[in-house]
Coordinates of C-alpha atoms in Angstrom, one line a residue:
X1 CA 116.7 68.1 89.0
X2 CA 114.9 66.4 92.0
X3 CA 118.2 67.0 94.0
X4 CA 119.1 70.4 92.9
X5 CA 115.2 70.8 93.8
X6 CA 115.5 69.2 97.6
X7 CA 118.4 71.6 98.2
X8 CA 116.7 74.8 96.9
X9 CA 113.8 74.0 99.5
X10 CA 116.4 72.9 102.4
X11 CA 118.1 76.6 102.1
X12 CA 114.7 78.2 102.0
X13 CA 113.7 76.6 104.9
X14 CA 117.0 77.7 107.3
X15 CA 116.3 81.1 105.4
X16 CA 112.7 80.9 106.6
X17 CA 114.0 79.6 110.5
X18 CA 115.8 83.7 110.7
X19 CA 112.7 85.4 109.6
X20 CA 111.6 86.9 112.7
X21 CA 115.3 87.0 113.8
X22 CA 116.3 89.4 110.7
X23 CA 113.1 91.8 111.7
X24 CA 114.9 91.9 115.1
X25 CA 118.1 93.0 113.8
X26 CA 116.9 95.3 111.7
X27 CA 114.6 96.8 114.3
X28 CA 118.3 97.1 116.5
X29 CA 119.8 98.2 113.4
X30 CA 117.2 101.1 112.2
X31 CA 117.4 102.7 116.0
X32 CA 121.1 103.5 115.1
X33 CA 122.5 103.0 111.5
X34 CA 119.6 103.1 109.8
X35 CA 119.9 100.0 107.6
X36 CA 117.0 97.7 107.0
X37 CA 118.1 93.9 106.5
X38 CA 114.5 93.1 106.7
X39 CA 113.3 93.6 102.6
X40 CA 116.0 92.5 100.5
X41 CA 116.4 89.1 103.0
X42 CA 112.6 88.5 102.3
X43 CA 112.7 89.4 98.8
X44 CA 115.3 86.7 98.4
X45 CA 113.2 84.4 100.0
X46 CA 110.6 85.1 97.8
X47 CA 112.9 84.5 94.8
X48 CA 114.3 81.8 95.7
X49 CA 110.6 80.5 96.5
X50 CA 109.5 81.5 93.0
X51 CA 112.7 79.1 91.1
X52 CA 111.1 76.1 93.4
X53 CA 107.4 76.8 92.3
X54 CA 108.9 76.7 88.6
X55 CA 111.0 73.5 88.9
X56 CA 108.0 71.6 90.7
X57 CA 104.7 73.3 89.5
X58 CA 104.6 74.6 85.9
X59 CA 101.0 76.1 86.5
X60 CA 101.6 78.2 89.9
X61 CA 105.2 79.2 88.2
X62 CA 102.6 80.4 85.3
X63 CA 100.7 82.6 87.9
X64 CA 103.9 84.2 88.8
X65 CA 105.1 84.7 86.0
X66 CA 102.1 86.4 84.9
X67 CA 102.5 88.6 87.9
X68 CA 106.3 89.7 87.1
X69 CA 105.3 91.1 83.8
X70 CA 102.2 93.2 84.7
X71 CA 104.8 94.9 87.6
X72 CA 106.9 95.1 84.3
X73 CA 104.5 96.9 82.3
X74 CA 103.0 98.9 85.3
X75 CA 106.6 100.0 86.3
X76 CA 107.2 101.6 82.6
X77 CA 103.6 102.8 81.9
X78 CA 104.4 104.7 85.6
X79 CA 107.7 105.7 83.9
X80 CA 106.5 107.0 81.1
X81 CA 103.7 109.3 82.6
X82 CA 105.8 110.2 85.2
X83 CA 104.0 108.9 88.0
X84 CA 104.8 109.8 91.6
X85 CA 104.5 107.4 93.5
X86 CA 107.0 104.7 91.4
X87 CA 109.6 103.2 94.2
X88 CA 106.6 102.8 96.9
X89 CA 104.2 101.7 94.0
X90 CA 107.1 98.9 93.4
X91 CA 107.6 97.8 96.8
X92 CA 103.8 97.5 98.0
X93 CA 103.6 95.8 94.6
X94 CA 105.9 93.0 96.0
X95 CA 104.3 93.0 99.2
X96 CA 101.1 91.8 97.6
X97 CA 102.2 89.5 95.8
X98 CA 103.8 87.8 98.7
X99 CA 100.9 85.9 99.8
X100 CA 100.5 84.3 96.8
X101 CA 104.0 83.2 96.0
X102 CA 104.0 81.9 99.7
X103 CA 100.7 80.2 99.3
X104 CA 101.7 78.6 95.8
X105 CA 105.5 77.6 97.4
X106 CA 103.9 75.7 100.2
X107 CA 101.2 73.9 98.1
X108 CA 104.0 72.7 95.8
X109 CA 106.0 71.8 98.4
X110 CA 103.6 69.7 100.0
X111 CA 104.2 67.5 96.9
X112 CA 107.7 67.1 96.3
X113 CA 109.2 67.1 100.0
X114 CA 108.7 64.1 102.2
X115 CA 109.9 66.6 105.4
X116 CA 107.4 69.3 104.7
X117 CA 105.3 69.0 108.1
X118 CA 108.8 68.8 109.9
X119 CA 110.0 71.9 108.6
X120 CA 106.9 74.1 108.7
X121 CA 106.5 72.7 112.9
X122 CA 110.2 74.2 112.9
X123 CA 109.6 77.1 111.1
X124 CA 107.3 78.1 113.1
X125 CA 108.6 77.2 116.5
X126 CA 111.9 79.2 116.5
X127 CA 109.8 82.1 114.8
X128 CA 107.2 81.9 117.5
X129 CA 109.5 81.7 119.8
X130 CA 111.4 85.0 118.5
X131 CA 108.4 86.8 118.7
X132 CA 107.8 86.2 122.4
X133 CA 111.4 87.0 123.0
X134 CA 110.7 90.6 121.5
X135 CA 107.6 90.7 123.6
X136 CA 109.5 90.1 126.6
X137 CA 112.3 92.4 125.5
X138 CA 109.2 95.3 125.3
X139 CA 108.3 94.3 129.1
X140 CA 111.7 95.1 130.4
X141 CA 111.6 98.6 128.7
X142 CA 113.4 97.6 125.9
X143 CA 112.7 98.1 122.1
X144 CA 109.6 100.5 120.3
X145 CA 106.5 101.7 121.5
X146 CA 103.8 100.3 119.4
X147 CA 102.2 103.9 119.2
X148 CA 105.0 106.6 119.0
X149 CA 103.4 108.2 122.4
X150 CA 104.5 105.4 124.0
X151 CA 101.6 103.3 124.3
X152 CA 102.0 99.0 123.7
X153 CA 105.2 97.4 123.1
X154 CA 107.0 95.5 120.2
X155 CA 109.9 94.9 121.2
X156 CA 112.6 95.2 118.6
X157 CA 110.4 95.0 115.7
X158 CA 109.5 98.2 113.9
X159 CA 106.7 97.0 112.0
X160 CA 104.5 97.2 114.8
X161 CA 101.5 97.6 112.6
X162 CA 102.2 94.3 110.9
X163 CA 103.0 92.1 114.1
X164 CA 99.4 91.5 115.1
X165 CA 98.9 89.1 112.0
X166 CA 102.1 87.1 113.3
X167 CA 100.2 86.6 116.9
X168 CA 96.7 86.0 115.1
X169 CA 98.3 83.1 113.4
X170 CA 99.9 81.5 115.6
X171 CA 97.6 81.7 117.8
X172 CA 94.9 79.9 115.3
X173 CA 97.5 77.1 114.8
X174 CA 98.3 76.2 118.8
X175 CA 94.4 76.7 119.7
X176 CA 93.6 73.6 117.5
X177 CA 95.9 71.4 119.7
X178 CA 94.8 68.3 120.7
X179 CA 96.3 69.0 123.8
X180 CA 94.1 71.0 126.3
X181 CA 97.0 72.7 128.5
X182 CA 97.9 73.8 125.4
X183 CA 94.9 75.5 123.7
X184 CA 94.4 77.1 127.4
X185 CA 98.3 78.2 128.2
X186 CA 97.9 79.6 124.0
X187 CA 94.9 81.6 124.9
X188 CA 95.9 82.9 128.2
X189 CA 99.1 84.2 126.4
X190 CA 98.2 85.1 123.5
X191 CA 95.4 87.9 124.8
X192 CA 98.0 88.8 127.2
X193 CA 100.6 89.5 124.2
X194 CA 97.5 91.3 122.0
X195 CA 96.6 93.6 125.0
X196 CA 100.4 94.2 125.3
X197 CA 101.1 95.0 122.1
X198 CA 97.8 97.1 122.3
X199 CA 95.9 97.3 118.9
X200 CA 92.2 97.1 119.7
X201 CA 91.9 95.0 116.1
X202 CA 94.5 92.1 117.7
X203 CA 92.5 92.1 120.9
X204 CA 88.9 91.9 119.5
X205 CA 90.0 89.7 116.3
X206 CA 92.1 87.1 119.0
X207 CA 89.5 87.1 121.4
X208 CA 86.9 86.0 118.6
X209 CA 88.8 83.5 117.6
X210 CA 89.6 81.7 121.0
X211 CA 86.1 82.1 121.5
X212 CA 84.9 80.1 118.2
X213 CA 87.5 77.4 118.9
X214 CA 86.4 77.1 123.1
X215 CA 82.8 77.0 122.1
X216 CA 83.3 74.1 119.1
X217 CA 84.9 72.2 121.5
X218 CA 82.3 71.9 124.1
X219 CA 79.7 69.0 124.2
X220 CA 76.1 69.5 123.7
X221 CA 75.7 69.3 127.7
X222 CA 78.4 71.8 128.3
X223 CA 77.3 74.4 125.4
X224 CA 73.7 74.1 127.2
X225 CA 75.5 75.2 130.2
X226 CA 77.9 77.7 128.9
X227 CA 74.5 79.4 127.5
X228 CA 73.1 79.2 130.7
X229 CA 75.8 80.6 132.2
X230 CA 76.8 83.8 129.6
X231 CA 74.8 86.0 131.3
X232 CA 76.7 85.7 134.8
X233 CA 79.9 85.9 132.5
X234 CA 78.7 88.8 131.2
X235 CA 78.4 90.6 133.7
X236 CA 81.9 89.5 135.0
X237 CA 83.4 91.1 131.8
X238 CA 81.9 94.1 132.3
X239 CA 82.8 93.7 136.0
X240 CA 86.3 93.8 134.7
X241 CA 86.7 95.8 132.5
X242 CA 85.1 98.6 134.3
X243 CA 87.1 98.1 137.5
X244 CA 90.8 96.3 135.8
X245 CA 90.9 96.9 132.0
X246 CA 89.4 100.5 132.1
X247 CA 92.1 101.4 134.1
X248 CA 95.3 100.1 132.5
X249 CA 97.2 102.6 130.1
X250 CA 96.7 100.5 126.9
X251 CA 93.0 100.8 127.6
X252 CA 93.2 104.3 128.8
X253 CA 95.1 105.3 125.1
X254 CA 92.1 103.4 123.4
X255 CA 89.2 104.8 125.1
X256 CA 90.9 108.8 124.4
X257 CA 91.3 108.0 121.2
X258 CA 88.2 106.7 120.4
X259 CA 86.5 109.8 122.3
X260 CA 89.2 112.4 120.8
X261 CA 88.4 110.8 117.0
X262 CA 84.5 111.4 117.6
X263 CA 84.7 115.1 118.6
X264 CA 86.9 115.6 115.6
X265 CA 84.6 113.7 113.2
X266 CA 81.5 114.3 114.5
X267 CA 80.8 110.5 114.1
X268 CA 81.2 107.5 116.2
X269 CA 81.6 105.2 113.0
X270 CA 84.5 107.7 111.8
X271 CA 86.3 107.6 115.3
X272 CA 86.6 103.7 115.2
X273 CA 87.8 103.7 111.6
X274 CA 90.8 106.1 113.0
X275 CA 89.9 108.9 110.9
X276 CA 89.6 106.7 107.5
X277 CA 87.0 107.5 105.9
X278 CA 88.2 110.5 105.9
X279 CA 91.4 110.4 104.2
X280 CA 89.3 107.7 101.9
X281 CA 87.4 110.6 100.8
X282 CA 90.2 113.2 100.2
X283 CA 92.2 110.2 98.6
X284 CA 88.9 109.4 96.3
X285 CA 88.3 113.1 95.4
X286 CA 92.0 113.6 94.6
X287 CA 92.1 110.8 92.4
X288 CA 89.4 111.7 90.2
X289 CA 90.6 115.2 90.1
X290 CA 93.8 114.2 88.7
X291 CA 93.6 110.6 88.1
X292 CA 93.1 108.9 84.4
X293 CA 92.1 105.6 83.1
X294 CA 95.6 104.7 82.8
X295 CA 96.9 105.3 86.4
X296 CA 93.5 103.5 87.6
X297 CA 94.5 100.4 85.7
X298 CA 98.3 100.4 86.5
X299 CA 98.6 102.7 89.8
X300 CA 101.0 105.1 90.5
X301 CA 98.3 108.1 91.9
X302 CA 100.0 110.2 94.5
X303 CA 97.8 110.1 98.5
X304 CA 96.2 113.4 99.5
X305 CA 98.8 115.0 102.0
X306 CA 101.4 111.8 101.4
X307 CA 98.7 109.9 103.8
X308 CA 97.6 106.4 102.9
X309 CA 93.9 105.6 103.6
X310 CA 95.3 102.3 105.7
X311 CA 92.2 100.9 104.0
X312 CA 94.4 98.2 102.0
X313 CA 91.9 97.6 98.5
X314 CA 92.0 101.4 97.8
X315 CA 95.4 102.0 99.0
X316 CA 96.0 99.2 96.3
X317 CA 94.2 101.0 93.4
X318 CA 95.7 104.4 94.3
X319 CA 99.2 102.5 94.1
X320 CA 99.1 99.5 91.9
X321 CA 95.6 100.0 90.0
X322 CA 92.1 98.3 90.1
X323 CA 93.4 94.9 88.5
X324 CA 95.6 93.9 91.8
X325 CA 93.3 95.5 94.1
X326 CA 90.6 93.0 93.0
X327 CA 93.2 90.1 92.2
X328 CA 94.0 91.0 96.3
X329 CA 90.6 90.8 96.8
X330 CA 89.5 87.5 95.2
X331 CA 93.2 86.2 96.8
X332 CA 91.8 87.3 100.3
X333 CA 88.4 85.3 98.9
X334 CA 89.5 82.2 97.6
X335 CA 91.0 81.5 101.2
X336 CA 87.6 82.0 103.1
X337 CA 86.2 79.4 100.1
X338 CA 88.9 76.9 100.4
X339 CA 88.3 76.4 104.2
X340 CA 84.8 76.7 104.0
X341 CA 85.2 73.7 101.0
X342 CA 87.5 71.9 103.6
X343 CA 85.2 73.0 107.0
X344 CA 87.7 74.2 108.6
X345 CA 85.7 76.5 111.0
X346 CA 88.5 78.3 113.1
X347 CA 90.1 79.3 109.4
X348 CA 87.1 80.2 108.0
X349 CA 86.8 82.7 111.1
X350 CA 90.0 83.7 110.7
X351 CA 90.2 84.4 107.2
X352 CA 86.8 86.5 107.0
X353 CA 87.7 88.4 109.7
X354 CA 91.3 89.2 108.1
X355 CA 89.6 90.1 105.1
X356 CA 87.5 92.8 107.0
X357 CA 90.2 93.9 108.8
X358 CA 91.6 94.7 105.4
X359 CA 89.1 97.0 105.0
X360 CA 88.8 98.6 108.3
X361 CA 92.4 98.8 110.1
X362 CA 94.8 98.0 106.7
X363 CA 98.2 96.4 106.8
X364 CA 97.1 93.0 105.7
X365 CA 97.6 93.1 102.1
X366 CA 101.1 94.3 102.0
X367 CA 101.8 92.6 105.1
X368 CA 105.4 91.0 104.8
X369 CA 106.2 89.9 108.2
X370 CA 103.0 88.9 109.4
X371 CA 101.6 87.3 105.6
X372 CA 104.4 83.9 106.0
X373 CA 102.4 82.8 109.2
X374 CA 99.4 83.4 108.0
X375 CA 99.7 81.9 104.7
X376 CA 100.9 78.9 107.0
X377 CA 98.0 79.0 109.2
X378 CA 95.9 78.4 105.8
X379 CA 97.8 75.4 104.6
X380 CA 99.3 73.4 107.5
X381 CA 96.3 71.1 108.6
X382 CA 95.8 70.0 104.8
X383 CA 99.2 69.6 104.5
X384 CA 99.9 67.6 107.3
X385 CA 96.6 65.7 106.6
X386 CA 98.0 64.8 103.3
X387 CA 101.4 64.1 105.1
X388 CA 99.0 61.2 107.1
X389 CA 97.8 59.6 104.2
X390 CA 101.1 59.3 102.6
X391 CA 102.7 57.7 105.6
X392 CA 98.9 55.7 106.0
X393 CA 99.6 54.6 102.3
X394 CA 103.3 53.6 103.0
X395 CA 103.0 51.7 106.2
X396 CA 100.1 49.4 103.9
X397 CA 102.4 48.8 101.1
X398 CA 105.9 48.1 103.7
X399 CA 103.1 45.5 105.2
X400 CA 102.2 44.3 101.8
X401 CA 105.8 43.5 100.7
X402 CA 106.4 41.8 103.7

């Protein structure tokens, strides 16, 4: 069992090396054929993840489980009252539960694999370094526009709504270096990448986050300082951005947008939200027009005009029912009160501010690409402190024997 076990997690782990790299392909593969390699690879992943949790962790395989049957139930309840929306109800369905099956895979492997720390640090090297590739790629004129007016680049990824969470969490991982060149060269080229890729959510979440991390880092003296000094820096950003930022096309898009969305809406609030609360409010009204308590439990509602809110908890009742759009929630939830527990500041920043990105921009809950790295961003430090003690433990009892 324990060897049958170590091999399961060795091929998830060169399965988990190509993730990024399969995206690629199938963003190549989508601009011609039309073939997406990206699902089904990460939906064996995710099965093959799901067998491990079962050998190693009777309890999380439980929580799966338990998961499995209510898609079985909502996927012939949908059936039988004819519901709309089944195949995409299905396959956002899977999506959600991703973060949960990755969450529960790396908590149980954390017990039962003595390499665990190694393979995560690879895992996310060759993935991060994949992901500046495609950057790059975009640079040089090749791949997708993140906007289809040709504003930000992706590279070859076509997900280019989902990308931002992969930068976010890497990002939180490298700031936390010990070493400074590399929380500074991370920083530096990571807001480069999110004003790049050009979603005003990347830029302001990354830049809060670098922020946090700078400012726990200073010393009382240098805080003192740095307060003394915010006004002058201040004025420096608005310096810049008025005379450099304002001026670049990313910012350009942004700013039209922004102005366009208010004279349509009327509001200012409305015009940052994209036009959300709108379709929330068409969505809403549709679905107590011709919604029932059934397809509120289990999902399945058809969107106003085939347009998702992008407002992931009522995208997730409309699809899937109220049950997973509060299990989502209290997911989303437990993760701000796990690093808050462990006072992991940076995490704590990051989680409550994916959480309300949630709510305000979407593509977080059913986030395939992107959920992975950030599920790893949640669990690595505790991992690889419990990965010290271990070898702490070990190095006592070698000394013990001898």
């Amino acid at each position: 069992m324990a060897k049958n076990l170590q091999f399961l997690n060795y091929v998830i782990y060169l399965l988990l090396l190509f993730y990024l790299v399969i995206d690629t392909i199938t963003g190549i593969s989508l601009s011609s054929t039309g073939i997406s390699f990206s699902i089904p690879y990460k939906l064996f992943i995710m099965s093959l993840m799901i067998v491990a949790i079962g050998l190693c962790n009777l309890n999380h395989f439980l929580v799966i489980l338990f998961y499995i049957c209510w898609l079985v139930v909502s996927f012939f309840v949908m059936t039988i009252f004819r519901s709309e929306n089944i195949y995409l109800a299905i396959q956002t369905y899977a999506k959600f539960i991703s973060g949960l099956v990755f969450y529960l895979y790396f908590a149980s492997l954390n017990r039962v694999e003595k390499r665990c720390v190694l393979f995560i640090k690879r895992i996310l090297l060759i993935n991060a370094l994949v992901f500046a590739l495609n950057i790059f790629a975009g640079i040089l004129g090749f791949g997708y526009s993140t906007y289809s007016y040709g504003i930000g680049i992706k590279g070859f990824f076509y997900a280019g709504n989902e990308i931002f969470l992969i930068l976010l969490s890497i990002a939180t991982l490298l700031i936390q270096s010990r070493n400074k060149h590399i929380r500074f060269i991370t920083s530096i080229v990571s807001l480069v990448f999110a004003v790049l890729i050009g979603t005003k959510t990347a830029m302001l979440a990354l830049f809060i986050i670098i922020s946090v991390n700078f400012f726990e880092k200073l010393t009382s003296k240098r805080k003192l300082v740095f307060f003394s000094c915010l006004p002058l820096m201040i004025l420096a950003f608005i310096f810049l951005y008025t005379f450099v930022l304002s001026k670049t096309q990313v910012f350009e898009h942004l700013i039209y947008n922004i102005q366009k969305n208010r004279k349509l809406t009327g509001s200012l609030l409305s015009a940052l939200f994209s036009g959300r609360l709108d379709f929330l409010y068409d969505n809403l009204n549709l679905l107590r027009k011709k919604g029932n308590t059934i397809s509120l439990i289990f999902g399945g509602n058809s969107f106003y005009n085939s347009k998702s809110i992008e407002i992931d908890f009522f995208d997730a009742i409309i699809l899937n029912g109220i049950f997973i759009a509060i299990s989502m929630f209290l997911f989303y939830s437990y993760l701000i009160a796990i690093a808050i527990k462990r006072k992991q500041k940076i995490l704590i920043v990051l989680n409550f501010m994916i959480l309300a990105i949630s709510f305000i921009a979407g593509h977080i809950w059913a986030n395939l690409t992107g959920g992975l790295f950030f599920i790893i961003a949640n669990v690595y430090f505790y991992i690889f402190k419990n990965f010290q003690v271990r070898r702490k433990q070990y190095v006592v009892k070698e000394k013990l024997c001898l």
